[in-house]
Coordinates of C-alpha atoms and ligand atoms in Angstrom, one line a residue:
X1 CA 3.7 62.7 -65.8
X2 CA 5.4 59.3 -67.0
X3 CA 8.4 59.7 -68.7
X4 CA 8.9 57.8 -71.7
X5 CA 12.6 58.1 -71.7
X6 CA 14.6 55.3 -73.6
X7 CA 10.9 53.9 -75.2
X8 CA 11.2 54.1 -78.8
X9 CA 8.1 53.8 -80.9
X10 CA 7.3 53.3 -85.0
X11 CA 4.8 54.9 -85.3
X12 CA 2.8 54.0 -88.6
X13 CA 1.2 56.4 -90.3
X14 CA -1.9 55.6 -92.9
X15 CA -3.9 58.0 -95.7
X16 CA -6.5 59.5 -93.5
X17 CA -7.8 62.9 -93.2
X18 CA -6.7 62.3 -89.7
X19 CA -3.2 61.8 -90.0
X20 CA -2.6 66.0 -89.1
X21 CA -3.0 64.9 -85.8
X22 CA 0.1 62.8 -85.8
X23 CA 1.4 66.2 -85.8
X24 CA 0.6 66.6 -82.0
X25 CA 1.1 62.9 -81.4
X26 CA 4.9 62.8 -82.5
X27 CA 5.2 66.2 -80.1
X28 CA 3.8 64.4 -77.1
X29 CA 5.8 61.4 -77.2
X30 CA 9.1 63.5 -77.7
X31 CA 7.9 65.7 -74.9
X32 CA 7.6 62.4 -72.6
X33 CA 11.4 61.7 -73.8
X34 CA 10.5 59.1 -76.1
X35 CA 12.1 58.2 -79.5
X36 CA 10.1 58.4 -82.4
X37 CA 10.7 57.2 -85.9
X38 CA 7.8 57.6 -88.3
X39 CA 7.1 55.2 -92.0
X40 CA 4.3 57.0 -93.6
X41 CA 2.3 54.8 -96.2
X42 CA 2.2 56.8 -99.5
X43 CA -1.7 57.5 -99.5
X44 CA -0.1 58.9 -96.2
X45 CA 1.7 61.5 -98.2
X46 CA -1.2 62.8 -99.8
X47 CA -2.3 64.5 -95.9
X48 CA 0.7 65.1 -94.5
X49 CA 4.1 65.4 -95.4
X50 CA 7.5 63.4 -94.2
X51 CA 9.4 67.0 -94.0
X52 CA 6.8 67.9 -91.4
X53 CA 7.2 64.3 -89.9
X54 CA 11.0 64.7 -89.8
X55 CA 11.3 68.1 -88.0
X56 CA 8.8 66.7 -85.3
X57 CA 10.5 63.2 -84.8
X58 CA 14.3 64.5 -85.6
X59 CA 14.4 61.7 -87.3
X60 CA 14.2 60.4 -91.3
X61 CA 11.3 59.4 -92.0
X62 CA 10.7 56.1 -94.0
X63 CA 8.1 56.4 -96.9
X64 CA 9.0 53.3 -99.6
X65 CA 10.1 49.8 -99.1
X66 CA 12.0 49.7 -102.0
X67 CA 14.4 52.3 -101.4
X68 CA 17.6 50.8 -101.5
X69 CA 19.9 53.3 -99.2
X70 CA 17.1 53.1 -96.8
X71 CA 17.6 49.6 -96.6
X72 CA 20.8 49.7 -96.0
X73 CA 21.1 52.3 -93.1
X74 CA 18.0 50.8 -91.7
X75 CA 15.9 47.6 -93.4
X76 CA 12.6 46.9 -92.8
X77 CA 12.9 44.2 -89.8
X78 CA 15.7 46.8 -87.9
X79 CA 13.0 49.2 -88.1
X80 CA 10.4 47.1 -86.7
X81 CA 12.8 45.3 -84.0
X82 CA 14.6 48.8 -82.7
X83 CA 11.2 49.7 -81.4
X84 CA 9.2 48.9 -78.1
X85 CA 6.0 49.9 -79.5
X86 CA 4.2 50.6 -83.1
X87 CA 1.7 52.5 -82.9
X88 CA -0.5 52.9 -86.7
X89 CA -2.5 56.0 -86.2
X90 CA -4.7 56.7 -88.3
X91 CA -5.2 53.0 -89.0
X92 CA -7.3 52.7 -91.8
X93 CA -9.5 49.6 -92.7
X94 CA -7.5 48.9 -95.5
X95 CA -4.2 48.7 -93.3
X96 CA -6.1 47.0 -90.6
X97 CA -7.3 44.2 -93.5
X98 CA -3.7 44.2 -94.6
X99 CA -2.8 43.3 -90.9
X100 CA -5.3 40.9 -90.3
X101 CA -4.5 38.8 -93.0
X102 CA -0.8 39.4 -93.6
X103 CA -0.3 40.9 -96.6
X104 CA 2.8 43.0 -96.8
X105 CA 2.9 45.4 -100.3
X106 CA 4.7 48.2 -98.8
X107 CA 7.0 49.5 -95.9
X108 CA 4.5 49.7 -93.5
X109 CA 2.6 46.4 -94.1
X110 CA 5.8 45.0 -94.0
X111 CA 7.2 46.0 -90.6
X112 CA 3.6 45.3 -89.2
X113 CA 4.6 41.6 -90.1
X114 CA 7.8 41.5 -89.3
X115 CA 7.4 42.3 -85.7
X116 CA 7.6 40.6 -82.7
X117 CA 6.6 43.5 -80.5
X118 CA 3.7 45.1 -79.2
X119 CA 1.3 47.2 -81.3
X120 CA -1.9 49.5 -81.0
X121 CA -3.4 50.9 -83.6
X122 CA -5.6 53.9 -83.6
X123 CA -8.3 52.9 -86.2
X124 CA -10.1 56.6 -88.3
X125 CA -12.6 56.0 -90.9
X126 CA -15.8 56.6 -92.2
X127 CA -18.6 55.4 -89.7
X128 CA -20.2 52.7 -92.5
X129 CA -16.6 51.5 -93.3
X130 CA -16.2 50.9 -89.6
X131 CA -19.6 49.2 -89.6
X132 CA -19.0 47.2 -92.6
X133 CA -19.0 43.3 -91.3
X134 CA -15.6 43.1 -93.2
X135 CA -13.7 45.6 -90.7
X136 CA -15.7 44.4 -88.0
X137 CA -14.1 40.6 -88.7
X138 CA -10.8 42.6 -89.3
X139 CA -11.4 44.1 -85.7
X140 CA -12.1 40.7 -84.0
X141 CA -9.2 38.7 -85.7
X142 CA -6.5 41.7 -84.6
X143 CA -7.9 41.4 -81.2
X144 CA -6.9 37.9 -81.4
X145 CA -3.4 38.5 -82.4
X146 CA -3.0 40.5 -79.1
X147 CA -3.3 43.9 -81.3
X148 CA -4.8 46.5 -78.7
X149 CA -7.1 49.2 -80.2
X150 CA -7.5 52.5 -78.7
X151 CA -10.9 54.5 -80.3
X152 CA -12.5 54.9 -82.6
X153 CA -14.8 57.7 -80.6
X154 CA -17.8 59.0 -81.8
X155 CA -18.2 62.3 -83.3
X156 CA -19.4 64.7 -86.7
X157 CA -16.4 63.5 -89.4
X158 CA -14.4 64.7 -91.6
X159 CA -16.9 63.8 -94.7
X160 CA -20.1 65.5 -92.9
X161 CA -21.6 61.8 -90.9
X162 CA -21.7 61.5 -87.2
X163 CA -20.9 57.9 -85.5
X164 CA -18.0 55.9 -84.7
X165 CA -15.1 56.4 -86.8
X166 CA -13.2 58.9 -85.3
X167 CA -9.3 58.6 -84.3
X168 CA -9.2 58.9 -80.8
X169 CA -7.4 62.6 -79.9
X170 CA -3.6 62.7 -79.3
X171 CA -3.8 62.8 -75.5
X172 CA -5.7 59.4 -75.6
X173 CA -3.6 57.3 -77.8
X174 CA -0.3 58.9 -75.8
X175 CA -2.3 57.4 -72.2
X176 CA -2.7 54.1 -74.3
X177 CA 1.0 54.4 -75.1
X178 CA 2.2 55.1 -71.8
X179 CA 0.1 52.2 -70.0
X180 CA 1.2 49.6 -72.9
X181 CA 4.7 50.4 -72.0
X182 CA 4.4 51.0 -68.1
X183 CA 6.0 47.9 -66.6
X184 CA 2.7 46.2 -64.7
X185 CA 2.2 45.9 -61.3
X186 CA 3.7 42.1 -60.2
X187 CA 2.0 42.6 -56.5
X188 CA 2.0 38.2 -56.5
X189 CA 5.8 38.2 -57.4
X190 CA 7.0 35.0 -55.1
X191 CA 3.5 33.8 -54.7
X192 CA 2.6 30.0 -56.6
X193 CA -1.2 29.3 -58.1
X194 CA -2.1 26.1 -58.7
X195 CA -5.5 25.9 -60.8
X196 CA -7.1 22.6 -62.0
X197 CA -9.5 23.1 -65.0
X198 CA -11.2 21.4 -67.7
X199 CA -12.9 17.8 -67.4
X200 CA -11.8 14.5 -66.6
X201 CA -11.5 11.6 -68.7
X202 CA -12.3 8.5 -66.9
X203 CA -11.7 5.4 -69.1
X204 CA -14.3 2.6 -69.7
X205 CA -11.7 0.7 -71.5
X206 CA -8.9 1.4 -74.0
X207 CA -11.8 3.6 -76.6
X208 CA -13.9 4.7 -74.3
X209 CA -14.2 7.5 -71.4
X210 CA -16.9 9.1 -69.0
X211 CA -16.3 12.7 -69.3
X212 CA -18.2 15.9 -69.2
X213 CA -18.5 19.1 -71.9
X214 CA -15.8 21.7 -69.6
X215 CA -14.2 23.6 -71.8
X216 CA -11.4 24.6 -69.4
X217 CA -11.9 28.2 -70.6
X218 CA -12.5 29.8 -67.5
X219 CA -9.8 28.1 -65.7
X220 CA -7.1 28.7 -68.8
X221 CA -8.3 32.5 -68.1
X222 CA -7.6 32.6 -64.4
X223 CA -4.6 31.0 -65.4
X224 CA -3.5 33.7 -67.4
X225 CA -4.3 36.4 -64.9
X226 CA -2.4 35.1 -62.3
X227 CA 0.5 35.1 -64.4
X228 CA 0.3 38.5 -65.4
X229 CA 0.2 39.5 -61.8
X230 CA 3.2 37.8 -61.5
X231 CA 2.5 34.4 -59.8
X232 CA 4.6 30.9 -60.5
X233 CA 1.7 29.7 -61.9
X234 CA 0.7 25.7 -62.4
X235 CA -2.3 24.8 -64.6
X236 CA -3.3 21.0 -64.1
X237 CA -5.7 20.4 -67.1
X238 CA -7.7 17.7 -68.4
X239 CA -8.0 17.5 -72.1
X240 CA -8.9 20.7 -73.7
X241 CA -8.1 22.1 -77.2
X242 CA -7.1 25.4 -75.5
X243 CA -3.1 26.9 -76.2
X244 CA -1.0 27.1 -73.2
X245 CA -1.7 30.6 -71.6
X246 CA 1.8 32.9 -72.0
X247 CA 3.7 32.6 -68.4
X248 CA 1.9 29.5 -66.8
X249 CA 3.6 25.6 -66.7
X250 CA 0.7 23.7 -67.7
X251 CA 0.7 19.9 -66.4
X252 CA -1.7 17.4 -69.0
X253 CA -3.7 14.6 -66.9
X254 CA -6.9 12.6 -68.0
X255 CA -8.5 11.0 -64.7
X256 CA -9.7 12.4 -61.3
X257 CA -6.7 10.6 -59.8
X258 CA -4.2 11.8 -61.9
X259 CA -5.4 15.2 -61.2
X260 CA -5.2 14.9 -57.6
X261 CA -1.7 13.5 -57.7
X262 CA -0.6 16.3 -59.5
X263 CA -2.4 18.7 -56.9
X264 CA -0.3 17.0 -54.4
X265 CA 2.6 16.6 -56.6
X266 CA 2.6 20.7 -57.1
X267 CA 1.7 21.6 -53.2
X268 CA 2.6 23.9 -51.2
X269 CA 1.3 26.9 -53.3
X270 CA -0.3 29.8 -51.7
X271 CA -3.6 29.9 -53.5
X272 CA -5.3 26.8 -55.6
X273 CA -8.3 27.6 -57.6
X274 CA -10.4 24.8 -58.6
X275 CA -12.3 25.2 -61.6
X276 CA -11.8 21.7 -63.2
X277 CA -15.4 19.9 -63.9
X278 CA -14.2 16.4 -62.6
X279 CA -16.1 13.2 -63.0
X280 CA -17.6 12.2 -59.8
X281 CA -17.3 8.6 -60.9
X282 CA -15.4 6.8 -62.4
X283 CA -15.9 2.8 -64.0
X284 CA -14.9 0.5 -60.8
X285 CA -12.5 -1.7 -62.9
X286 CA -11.0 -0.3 -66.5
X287 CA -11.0 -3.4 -69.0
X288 CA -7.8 -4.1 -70.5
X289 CA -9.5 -5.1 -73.7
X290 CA -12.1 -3.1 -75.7
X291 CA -15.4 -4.4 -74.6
X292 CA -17.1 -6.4 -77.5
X293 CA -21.4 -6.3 -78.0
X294 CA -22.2 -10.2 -76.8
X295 CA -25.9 -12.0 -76.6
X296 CA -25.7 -10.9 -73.2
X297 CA -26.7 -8.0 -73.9
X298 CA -25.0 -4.1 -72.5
X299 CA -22.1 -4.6 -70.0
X300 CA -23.1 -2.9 -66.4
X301 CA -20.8 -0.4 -65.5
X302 CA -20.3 -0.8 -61.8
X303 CA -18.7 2.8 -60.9
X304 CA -16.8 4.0 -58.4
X305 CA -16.4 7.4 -56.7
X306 CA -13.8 9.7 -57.6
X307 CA -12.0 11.6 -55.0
X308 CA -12.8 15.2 -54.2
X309 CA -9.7 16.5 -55.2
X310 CA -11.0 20.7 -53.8
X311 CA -11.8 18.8 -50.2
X312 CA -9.0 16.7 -50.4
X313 CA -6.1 19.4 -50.6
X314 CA -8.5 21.9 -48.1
X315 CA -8.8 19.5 -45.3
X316 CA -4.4 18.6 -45.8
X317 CA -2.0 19.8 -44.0
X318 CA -0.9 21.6 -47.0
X319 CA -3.8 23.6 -47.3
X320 CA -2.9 26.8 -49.4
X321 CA -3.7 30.5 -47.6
X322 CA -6.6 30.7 -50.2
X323 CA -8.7 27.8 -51.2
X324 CA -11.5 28.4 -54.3
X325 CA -13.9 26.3 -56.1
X326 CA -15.9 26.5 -58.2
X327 CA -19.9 25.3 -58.5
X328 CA -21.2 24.6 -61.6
X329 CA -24.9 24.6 -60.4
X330 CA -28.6 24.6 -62.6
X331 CA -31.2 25.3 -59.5
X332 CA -30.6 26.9 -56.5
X333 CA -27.6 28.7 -57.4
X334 CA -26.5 30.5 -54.6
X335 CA -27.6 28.3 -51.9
X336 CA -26.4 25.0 -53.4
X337 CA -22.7 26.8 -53.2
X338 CA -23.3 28.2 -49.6
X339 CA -23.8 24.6 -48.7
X340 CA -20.6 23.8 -50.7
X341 CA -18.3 26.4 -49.6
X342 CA -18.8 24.6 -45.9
X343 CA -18.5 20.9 -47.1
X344 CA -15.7 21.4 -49.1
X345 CA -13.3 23.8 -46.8
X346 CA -12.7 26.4 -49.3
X347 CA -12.2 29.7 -48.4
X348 CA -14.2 30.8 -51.8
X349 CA -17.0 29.2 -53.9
X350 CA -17.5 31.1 -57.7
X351 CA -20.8 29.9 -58.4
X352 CA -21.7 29.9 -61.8
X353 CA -25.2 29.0 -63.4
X354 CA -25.1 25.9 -65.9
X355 CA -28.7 25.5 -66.8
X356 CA -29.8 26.4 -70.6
X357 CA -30.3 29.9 -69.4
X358 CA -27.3 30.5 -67.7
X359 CA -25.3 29.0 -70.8
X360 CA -21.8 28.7 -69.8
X361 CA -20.8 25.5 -71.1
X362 CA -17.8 26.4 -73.7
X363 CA -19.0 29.7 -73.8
X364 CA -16.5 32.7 -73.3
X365 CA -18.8 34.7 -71.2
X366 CA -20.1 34.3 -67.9
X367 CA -22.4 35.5 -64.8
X368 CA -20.5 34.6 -61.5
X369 CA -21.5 35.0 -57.9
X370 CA -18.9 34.7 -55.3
X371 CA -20.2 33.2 -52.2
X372 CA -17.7 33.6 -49.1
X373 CA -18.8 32.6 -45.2
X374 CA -19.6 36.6 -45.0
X375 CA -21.8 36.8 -47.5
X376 CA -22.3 36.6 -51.7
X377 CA -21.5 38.9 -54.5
X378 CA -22.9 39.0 -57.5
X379 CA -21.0 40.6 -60.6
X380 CA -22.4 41.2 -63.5
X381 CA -21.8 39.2 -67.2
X382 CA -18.0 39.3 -68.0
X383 CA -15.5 37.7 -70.5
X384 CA -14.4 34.7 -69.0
X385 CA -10.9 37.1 -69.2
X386 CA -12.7 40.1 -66.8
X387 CA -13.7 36.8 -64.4
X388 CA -10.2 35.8 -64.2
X389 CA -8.4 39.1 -63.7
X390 CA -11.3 40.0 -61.2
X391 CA -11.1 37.1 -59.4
X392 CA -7.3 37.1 -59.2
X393 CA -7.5 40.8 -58.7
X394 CA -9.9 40.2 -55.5
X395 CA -7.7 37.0 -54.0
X396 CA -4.4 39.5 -54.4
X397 CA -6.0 41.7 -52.0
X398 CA -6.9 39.0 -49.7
X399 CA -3.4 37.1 -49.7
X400 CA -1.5 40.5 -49.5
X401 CA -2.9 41.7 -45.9
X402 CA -3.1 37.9 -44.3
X403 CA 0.5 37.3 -45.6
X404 CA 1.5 41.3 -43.9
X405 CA 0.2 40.3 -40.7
X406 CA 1.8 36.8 -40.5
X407 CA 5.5 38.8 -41.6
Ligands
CTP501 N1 -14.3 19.1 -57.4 C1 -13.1 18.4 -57.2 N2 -13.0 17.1 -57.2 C2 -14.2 16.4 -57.4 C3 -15.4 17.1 -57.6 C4 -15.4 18.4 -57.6 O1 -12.0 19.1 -57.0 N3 -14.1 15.1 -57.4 C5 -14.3 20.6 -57.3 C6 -14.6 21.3 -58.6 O2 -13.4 21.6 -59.3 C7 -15.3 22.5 -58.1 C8 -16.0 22.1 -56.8 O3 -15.3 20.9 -56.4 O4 -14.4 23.5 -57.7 C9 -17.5 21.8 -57.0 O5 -17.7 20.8 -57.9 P1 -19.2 20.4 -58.3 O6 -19.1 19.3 -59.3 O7 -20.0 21.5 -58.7 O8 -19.8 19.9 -57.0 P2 -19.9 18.4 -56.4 O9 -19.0 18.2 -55.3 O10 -19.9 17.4 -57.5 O11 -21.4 18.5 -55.8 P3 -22.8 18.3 -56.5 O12 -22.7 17.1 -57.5 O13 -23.7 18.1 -55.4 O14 -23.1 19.6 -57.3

């Protein structure tokens, strides 16, 4: 049993039928060792009261925001800042519209914005509110602000309709509790990724480029995953409109050369993933002027080969412990990358379909197959997210052993 000793957590209580079972919520945590303060909405009140709340928790409970000695012994941001977790269960879809769109009329609303730290709520409401397109948006932009969710389940409610709606049972949100603030696993602690991804921008003169349609999505989510895991992680991108991902140093180029001499410039590391979608070619001689229409006719473009930057740093004698590319194919898939994985000297090739019906081009899902000299895996369709902590997962476990042996 994890102990919860020294968490504290604000947990948020909305108007819901299901708000008894905060009851048994609050007496979990406190049996973990946690700390539990409790603000209660005031539709909250109508289902359960603070007296109850306050026994449980040992703790006042906070019901108004305009209480004035409240304040004073313990404001609004204090509240929300003293915590490690909040935790709104029930959340209903009028606190979750609140949330997603910042409106703060009350205590609760109010520390919800406030905060800096991480929250999960535990949505319970009628299975067509749920379903309503306006929760559903509410849902996707709370995902977006890092909110994690844990249920709704399905199940007969309250007001006599079965479906999805349900708060997820006391035991659940306490697992979702204690995994949100269980210190993750760092097993590439000490280890450096280098990743390239997006395109390249290979100038024609001072307006124009050759580039490609790369997204850098995939390789801003491996990014990511690696530094969760706990890598020094390097992210050499070509221009993308993507944020920095949280943890990772992120170096900007534009050409195929650039790139490569920031591969170089950020060796040794002990795995590089190449996801970038560089230009083969690039225009032989960049004017220094903008190139103007003449009776000529069209300029030719005499074009020169970029370099490889993947076969480059494999064949050094920097080479990383793990090598990946990537293969952005439309025919042939898995043999085009078999060929590739040779050629190229990487230790990896993620193959990944690009013709219309593989669709990955700036989307955020895709269907991978990794190709290895022992063989080829196919996973299923992912998140562009599940790719990246899969892969990284799966190149952990290949580092860890090699790097044991060598020790
Ligand atoms: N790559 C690279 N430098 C290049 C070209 C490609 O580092 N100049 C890397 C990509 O990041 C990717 C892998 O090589 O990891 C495969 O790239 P891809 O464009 O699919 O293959 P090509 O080498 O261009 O071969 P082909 O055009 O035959 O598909």
């Amino acid at each position: 049993m994890t102990s919860l000793a020294g968490k504290a957590v604000l947990l948020i209580i909305g108007g819901g039928i299901a708000a008894y079972k905060t009851h048994e919520l609050v007496r979990l945590l406190k049996t973990r060792g946690a700390r539990v303060r409790v603000i209660m909405t005031r539709a909250a009140e109508e289902f359960v009261t603070p007296l109850s709340l306050a026994s449980l928790s040992g703790e006042k409970v906070y019901t108004a925001l305009f209480s004035l000695t409240d304040e004073v012994e313990m404001g609004h941001i204090q509240l929300s800042r003293a915590a490690d977790l909040l935790v709104v269960a029930p959340a209903t879809a009028d606190l979750m519209a609140k949330m997603a769109h910042g409106l703060a009329d009350d205590l609760a609303s109010t520390a919800l914005l406030a905060t800096d730290k991480p929250v999960l709520i535990a949505p319970a409401m009628n299975v067509r509110m749920w379903q309503h397109p306006a929760t559903q948006h509410n849902v996707e932009i709370l995902r977006r602000h890092g909110i994690a969710l844990v249920g709704p389940t399905d199940g007969e409610m309250a007001c006599g309709e079965f479906g999805p709606g349900r708060m997820a049972e006391p035991g659940d949100i306490l697992g979702a509790i204690v995994t949100m603030l269980t210190p993750k696993a760092r097993p590439l602690a000490g280890r450096r990724v280098i990743i390239t991804a997006g395109p390249t921008r290979e100038p024609i003169d001072p307006v124009r480029f050759i580039s490609n349609h790369s997204s850098g999505k995939q390789g801003y989510a491996i990014a990511e995953a690696a530094a969760e895991l706990g890598a020094e992680t390097v992210l050499i991108s070509g221009p993308v409109s993507l944020p920095a991902p949280s943890g990772v140093r992120v170096v900007n180029v534009e050409t195929a050369r650039e790139m490569l001499t920031a591969c170089q410039d950020e060796m040794p590391a002990d795995i590089a993933i190449f996801t970038a979608a560089v230009a083969d070619w690039r225009v032989a001689s960049e004017a220094a002027e903008k190139l103007k229409k003449t009776e000529a006719g069209p300029p030719n473009l005499a074009l020169a080969e970029n370099p490889d930057i993947l076969a480059t740093i494999a064949h050094s004698g920097m080479r990383p412990s793990l090598v990946v590319g990537f293969a952005a194919e439309t025919e042939k898939v898995t043999e085009h990358a078999t060929q590739k994985l040779k050629r190229k000297g990487c230790d990896i090739i993620v193959a990944n379909d690009v013709s219309e019906a593989g669709g990955v081009f700036g989307s955020d899902r895709n269907t991978v197959h990794l190709v290895t000299s022992t063989g080829i895996e196919s996973w299923p369709e992912m998140s562009k997210q599940d790719v990246g902590r899969k892969l990284m997962e799966r190149l952990t476990e290949l580092l860890t052993p090699q790097q044991k042996a060598m020790e």
